[in-house]
Short mmCIF file of the C-alpha atoms (twelve columns), coordinates in Angstrom:
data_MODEL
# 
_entry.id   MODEL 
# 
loop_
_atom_site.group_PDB 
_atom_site.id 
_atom_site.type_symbol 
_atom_site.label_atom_id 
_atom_site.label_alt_id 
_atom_site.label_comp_id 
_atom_site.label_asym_id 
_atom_site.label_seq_id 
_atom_site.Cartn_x 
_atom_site.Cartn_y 
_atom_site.Cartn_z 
_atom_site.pdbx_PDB_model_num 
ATOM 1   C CA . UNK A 1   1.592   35.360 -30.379 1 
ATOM 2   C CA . UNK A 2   0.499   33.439 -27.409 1 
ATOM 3   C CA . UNK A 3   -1.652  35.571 -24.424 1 
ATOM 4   C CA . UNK A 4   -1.673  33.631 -20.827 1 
ATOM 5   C CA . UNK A 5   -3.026  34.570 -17.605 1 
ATOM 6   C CA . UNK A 6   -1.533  34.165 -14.623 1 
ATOM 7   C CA . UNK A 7   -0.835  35.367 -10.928 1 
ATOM 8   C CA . UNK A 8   2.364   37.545 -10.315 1 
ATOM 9   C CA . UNK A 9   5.204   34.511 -9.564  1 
ATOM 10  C CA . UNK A 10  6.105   33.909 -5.974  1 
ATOM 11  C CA . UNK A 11  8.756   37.285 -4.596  1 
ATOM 12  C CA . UNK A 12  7.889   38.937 -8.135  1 
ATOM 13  C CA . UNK A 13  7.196   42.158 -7.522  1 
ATOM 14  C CA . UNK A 14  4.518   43.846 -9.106  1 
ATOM 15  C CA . UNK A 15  4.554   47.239 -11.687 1 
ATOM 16  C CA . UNK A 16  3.714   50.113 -9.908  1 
ATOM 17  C CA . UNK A 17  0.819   50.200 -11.925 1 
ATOM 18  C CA . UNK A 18  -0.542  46.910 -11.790 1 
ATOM 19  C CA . UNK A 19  -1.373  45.958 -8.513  1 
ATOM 20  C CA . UNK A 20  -4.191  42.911 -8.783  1 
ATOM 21  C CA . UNK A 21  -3.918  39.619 -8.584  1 
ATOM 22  C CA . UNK A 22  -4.474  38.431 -11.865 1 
ATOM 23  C CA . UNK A 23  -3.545  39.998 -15.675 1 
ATOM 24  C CA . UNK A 24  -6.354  41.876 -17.176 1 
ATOM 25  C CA . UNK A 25  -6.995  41.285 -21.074 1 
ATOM 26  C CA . UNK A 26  -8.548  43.837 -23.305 1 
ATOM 27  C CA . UNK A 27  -11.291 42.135 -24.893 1 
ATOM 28  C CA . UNK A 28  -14.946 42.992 -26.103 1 
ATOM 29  C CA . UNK A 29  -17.556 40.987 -24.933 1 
ATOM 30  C CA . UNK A 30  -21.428 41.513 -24.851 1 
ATOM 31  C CA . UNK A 31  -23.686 40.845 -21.629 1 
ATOM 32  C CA . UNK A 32  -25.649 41.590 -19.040 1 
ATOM 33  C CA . UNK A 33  -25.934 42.715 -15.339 1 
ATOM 34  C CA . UNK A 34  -28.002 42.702 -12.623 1 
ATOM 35  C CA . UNK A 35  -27.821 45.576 -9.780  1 
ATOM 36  C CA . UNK A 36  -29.220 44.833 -6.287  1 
ATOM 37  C CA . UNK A 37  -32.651 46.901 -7.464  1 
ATOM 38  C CA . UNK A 38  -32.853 43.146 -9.612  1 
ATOM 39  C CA . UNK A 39  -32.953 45.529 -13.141 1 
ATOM 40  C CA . UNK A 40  -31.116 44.125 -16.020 1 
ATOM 41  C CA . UNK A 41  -29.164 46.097 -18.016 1 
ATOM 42  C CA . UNK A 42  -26.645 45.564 -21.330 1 
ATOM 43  C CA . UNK A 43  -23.372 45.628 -21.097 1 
ATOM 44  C CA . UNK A 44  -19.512 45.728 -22.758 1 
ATOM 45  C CA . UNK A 45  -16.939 44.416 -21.001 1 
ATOM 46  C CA . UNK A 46  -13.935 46.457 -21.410 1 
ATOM 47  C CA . UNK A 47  -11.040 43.969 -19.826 1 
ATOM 48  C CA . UNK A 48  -11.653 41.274 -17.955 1 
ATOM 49  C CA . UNK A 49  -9.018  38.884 -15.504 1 
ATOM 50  C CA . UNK A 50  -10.249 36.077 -13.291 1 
ATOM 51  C CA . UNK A 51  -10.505 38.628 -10.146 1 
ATOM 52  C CA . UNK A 52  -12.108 41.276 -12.097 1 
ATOM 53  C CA . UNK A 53  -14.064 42.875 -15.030 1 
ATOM 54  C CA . UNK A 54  -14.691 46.629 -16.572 1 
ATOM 55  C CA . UNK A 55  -18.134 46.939 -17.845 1 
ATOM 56  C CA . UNK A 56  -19.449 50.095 -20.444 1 
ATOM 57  C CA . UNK A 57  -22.899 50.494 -18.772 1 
ATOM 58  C CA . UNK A 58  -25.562 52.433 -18.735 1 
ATOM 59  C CA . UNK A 59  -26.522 51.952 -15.054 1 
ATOM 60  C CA . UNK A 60  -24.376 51.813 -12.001 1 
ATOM 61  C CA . UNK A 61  -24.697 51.227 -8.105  1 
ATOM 62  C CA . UNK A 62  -23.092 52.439 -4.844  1 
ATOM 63  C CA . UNK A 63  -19.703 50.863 -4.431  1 
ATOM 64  C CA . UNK A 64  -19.326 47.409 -2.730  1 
ATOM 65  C CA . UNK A 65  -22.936 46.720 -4.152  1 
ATOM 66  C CA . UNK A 66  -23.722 42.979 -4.888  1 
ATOM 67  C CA . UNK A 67  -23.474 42.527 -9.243  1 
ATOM 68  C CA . UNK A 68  -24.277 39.447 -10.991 1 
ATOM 69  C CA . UNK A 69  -23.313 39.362 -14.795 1 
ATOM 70  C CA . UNK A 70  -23.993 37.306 -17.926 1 
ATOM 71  C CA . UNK A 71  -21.256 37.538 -20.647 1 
ATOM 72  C CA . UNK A 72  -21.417 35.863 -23.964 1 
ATOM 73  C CA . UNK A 73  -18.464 33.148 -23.901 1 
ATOM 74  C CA . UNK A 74  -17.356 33.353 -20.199 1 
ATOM 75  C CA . UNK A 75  -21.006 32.705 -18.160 1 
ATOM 76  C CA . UNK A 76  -22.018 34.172 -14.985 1 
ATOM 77  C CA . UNK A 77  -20.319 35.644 -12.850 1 
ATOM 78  C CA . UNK A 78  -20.417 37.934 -9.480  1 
ATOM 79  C CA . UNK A 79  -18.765 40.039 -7.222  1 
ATOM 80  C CA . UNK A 80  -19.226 43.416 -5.880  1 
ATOM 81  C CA . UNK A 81  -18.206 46.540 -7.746  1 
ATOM 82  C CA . UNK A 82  -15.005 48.251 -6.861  1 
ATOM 83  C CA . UNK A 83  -14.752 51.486 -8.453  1 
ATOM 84  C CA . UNK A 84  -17.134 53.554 -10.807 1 
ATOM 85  C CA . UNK A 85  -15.383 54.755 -13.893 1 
ATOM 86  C CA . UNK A 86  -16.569 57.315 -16.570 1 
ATOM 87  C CA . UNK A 87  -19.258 55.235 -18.350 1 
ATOM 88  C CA . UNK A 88  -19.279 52.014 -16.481 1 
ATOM 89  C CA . UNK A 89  -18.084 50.396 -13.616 1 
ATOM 90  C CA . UNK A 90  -15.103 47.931 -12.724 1 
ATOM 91  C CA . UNK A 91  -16.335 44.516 -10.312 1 
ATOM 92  C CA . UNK A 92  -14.540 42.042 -8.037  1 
ATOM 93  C CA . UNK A 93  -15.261 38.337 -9.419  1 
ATOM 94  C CA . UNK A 94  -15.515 36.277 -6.519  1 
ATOM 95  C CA . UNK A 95  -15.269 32.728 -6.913  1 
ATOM 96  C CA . UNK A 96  -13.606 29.468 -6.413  1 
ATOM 97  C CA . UNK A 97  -10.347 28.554 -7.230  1 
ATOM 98  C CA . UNK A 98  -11.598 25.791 -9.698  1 
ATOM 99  C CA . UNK A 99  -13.843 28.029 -11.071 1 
ATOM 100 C CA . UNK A 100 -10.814 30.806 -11.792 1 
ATOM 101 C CA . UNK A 101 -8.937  28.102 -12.963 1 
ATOM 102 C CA . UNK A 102 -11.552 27.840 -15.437 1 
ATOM 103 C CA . UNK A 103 -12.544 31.177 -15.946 1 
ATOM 104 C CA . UNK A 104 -8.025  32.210 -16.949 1 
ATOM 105 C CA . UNK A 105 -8.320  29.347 -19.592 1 
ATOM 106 C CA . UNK A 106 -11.230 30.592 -20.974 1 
ATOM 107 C CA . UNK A 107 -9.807  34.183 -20.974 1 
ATOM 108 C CA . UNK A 108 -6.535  33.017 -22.372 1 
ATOM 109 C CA . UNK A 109 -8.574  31.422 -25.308 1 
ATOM 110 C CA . UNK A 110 -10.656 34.116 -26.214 1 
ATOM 111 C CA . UNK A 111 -7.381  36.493 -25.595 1 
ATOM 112 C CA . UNK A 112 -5.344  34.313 -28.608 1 
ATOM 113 C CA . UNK A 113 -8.831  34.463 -30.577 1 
ATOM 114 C CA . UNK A 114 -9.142  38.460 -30.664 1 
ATOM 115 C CA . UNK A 115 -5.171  38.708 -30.622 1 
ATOM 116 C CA . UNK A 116 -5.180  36.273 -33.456 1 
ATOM 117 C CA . UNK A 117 -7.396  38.687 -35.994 1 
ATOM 118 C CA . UNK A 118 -9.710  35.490 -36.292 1 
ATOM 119 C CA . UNK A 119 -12.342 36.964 -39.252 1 
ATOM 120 C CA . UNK A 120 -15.959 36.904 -39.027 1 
ATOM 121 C CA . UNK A 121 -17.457 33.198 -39.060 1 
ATOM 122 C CA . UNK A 122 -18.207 32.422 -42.256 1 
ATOM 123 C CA . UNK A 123 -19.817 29.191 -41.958 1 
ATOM 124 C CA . UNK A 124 -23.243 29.787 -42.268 1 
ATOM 125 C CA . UNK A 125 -24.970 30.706 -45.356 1 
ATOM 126 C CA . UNK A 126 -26.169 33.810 -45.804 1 
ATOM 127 C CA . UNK A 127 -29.943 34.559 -46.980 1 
ATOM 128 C CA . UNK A 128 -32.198 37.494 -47.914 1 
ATOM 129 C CA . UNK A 129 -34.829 37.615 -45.399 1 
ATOM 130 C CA . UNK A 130 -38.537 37.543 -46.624 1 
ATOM 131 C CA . UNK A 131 -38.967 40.597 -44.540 1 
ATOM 132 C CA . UNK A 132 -36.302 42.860 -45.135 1 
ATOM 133 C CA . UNK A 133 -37.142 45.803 -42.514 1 
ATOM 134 C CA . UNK A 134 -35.697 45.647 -39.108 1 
ATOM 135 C CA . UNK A 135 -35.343 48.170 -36.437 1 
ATOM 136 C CA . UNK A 136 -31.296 48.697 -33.984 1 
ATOM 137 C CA . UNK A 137 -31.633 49.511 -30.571 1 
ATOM 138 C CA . UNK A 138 -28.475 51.593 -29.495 1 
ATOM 139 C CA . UNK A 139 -27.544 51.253 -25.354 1 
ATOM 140 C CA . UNK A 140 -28.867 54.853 -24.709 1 
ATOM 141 C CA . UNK A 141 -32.337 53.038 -26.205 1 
ATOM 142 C CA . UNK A 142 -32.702 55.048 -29.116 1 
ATOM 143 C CA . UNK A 143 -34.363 52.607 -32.223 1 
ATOM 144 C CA . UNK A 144 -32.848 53.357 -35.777 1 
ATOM 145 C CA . UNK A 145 -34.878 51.776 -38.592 1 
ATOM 146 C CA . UNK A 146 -33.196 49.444 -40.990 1 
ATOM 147 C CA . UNK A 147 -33.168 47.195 -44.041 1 
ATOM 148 C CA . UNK A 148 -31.338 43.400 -43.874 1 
ATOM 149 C CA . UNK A 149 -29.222 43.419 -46.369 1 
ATOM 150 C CA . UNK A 150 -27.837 39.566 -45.699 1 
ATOM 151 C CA . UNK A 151 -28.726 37.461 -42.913 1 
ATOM 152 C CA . UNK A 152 -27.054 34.516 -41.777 1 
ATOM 153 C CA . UNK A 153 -27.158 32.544 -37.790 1 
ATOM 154 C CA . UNK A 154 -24.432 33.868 -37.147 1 
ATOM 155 C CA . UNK A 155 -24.598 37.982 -37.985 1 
ATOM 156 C CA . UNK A 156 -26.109 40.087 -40.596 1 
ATOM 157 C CA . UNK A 157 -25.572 43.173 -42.979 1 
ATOM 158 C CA . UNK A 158 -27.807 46.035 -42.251 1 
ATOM 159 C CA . UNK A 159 -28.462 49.655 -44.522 1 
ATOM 160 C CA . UNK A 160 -29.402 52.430 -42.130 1 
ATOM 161 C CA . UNK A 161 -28.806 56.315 -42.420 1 
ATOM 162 C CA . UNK A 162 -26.820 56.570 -39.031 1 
ATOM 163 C CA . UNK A 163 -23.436 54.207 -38.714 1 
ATOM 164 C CA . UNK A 164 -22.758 54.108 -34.896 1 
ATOM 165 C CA . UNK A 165 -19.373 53.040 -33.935 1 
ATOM 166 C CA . UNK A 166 -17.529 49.803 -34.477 1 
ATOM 167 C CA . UNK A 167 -17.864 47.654 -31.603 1 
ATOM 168 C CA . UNK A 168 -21.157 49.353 -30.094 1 
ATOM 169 C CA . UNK A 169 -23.361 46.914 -28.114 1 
ATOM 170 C CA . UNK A 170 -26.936 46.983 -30.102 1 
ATOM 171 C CA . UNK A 171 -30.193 44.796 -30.492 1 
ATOM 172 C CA . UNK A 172 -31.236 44.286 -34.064 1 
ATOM 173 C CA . UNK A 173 -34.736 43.047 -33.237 1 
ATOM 174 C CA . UNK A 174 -34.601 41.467 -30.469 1 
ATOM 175 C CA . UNK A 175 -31.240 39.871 -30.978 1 
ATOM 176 C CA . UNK A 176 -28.294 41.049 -29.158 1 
ATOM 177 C CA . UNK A 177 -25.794 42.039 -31.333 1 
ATOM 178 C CA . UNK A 178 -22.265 44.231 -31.536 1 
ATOM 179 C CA . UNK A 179 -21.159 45.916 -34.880 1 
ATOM 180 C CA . UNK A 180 -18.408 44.320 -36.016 1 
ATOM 181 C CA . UNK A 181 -17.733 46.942 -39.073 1 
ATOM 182 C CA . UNK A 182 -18.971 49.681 -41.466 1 
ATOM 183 C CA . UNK A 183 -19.602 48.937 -45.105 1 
ATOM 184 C CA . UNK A 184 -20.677 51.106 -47.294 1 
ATOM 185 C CA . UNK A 185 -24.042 51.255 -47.324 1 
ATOM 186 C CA . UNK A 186 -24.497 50.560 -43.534 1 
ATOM 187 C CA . UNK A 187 -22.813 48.084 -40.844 1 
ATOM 188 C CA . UNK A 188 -22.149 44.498 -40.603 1 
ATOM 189 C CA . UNK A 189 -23.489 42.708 -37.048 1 
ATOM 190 C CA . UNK A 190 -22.150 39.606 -35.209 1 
ATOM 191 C CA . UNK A 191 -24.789 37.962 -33.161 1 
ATOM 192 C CA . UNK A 192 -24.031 37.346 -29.579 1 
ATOM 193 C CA . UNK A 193 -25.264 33.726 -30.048 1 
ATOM 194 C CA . UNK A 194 -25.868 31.489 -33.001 1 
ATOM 195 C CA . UNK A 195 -29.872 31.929 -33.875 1 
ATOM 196 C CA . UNK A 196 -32.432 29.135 -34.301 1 
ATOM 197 C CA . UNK A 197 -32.865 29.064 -38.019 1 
ATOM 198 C CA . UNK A 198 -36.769 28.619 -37.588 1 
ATOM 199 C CA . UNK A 199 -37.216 31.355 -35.363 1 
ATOM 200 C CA . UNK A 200 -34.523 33.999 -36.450 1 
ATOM 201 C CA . UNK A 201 -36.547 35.822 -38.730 1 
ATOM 202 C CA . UNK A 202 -39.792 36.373 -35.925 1 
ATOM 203 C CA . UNK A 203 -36.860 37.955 -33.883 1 
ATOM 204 C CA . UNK A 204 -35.913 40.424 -35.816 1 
ATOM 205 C CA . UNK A 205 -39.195 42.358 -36.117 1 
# 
């Protein structure tokens, strides 16, 4: 199954729902945002199109307020936010042609990847940290204690007493994180970056 993005074809009229520009995917990514009060705060991106993004967040501005966002696989990007919705927020991405050119490829990539059922990477070896305790930071910034069960650059396996959702933005340390599933004894993490292997373990205490 192939996913592309594109603008509505020249005298195609649009669904009477679907009004932009450009095709929005349904896609989870991690970030971050700035508002114009220059606080950063995590985000989720709920869909995402070359003109546009939905954001889970825990802050929110006035609309037509300046954003600049970070998201893992896709870069910056900025705009000015168009609508608050329960939870979040949805932004205008302005920007270049070139640049949404580049930004619909990218999309359409990441689009086959999640559409695809791609499993977790499995290419790095997984360890048994020296330290085993660790603490999760939810996005309402509530800090669960935890023990590593498996650690690898790439995502981890975690025992704690409370399993929040599948999906759910968190820090595990201080690395950025989202829960990819629940096991039975806790979660399983993928990292929103590969780690340094001689500094992962200092970040997660």
């Amino acid at each position: 199954m192939n996913v592309a993005l594109a603008q509505n074809r020249p005298g195609q009229t649009p669904k009477p729902r679907e009004k932009r520009r450009f095709q929005r995917v349904s896609i989870s990514l991690l970030g971050r945002y700035m508002l114009p009060t220059k606080q950063e705060y995590p985000c989720q991106v709920l869909d995402i199109s070359p003109g546009g993004v939905s954001f889970v967040a825990p802050e929110t501005s006035l609309v037509g307020d300046m954003v600049i966002a970070y998201i893992d696989h896709v870069g910056r990007v900025e705009g000015r936010i168009a609508r608050l919705i329960p939870n979040g927020f949805a932004m205008t991405i302005e920007a270049t042609a070139r640049k949404r050119d580049k930004l619909a490829s990218q999309l359409t990539w990441l689009a086959n990847r999640h559409v695809l059922g791609l499993p977790e990477d499995r290419r790095h070896e997984r360890i048994l940290p020296r330290n085993p305790m660790s603490r999760l930071t939810l996005p309402d910034g509530s800090v669960q204690p935890c023990r590593l069960i498996d650690l690898s650059l790439s995502g981890a396996a975690i025992s704690l007493q409370n399993r929040p959702t599948v999906g759910t933005p968190v820090l595990l340390g201080r690395i950025r994180a989202r829960i990819v599933r629940h096991l039975e004894a806790g979660i399983a993490l993928e990292f929103a970056s590969i780690q340094d292997p001689e500094h992962i373990e200092q970040q997660l205490h």
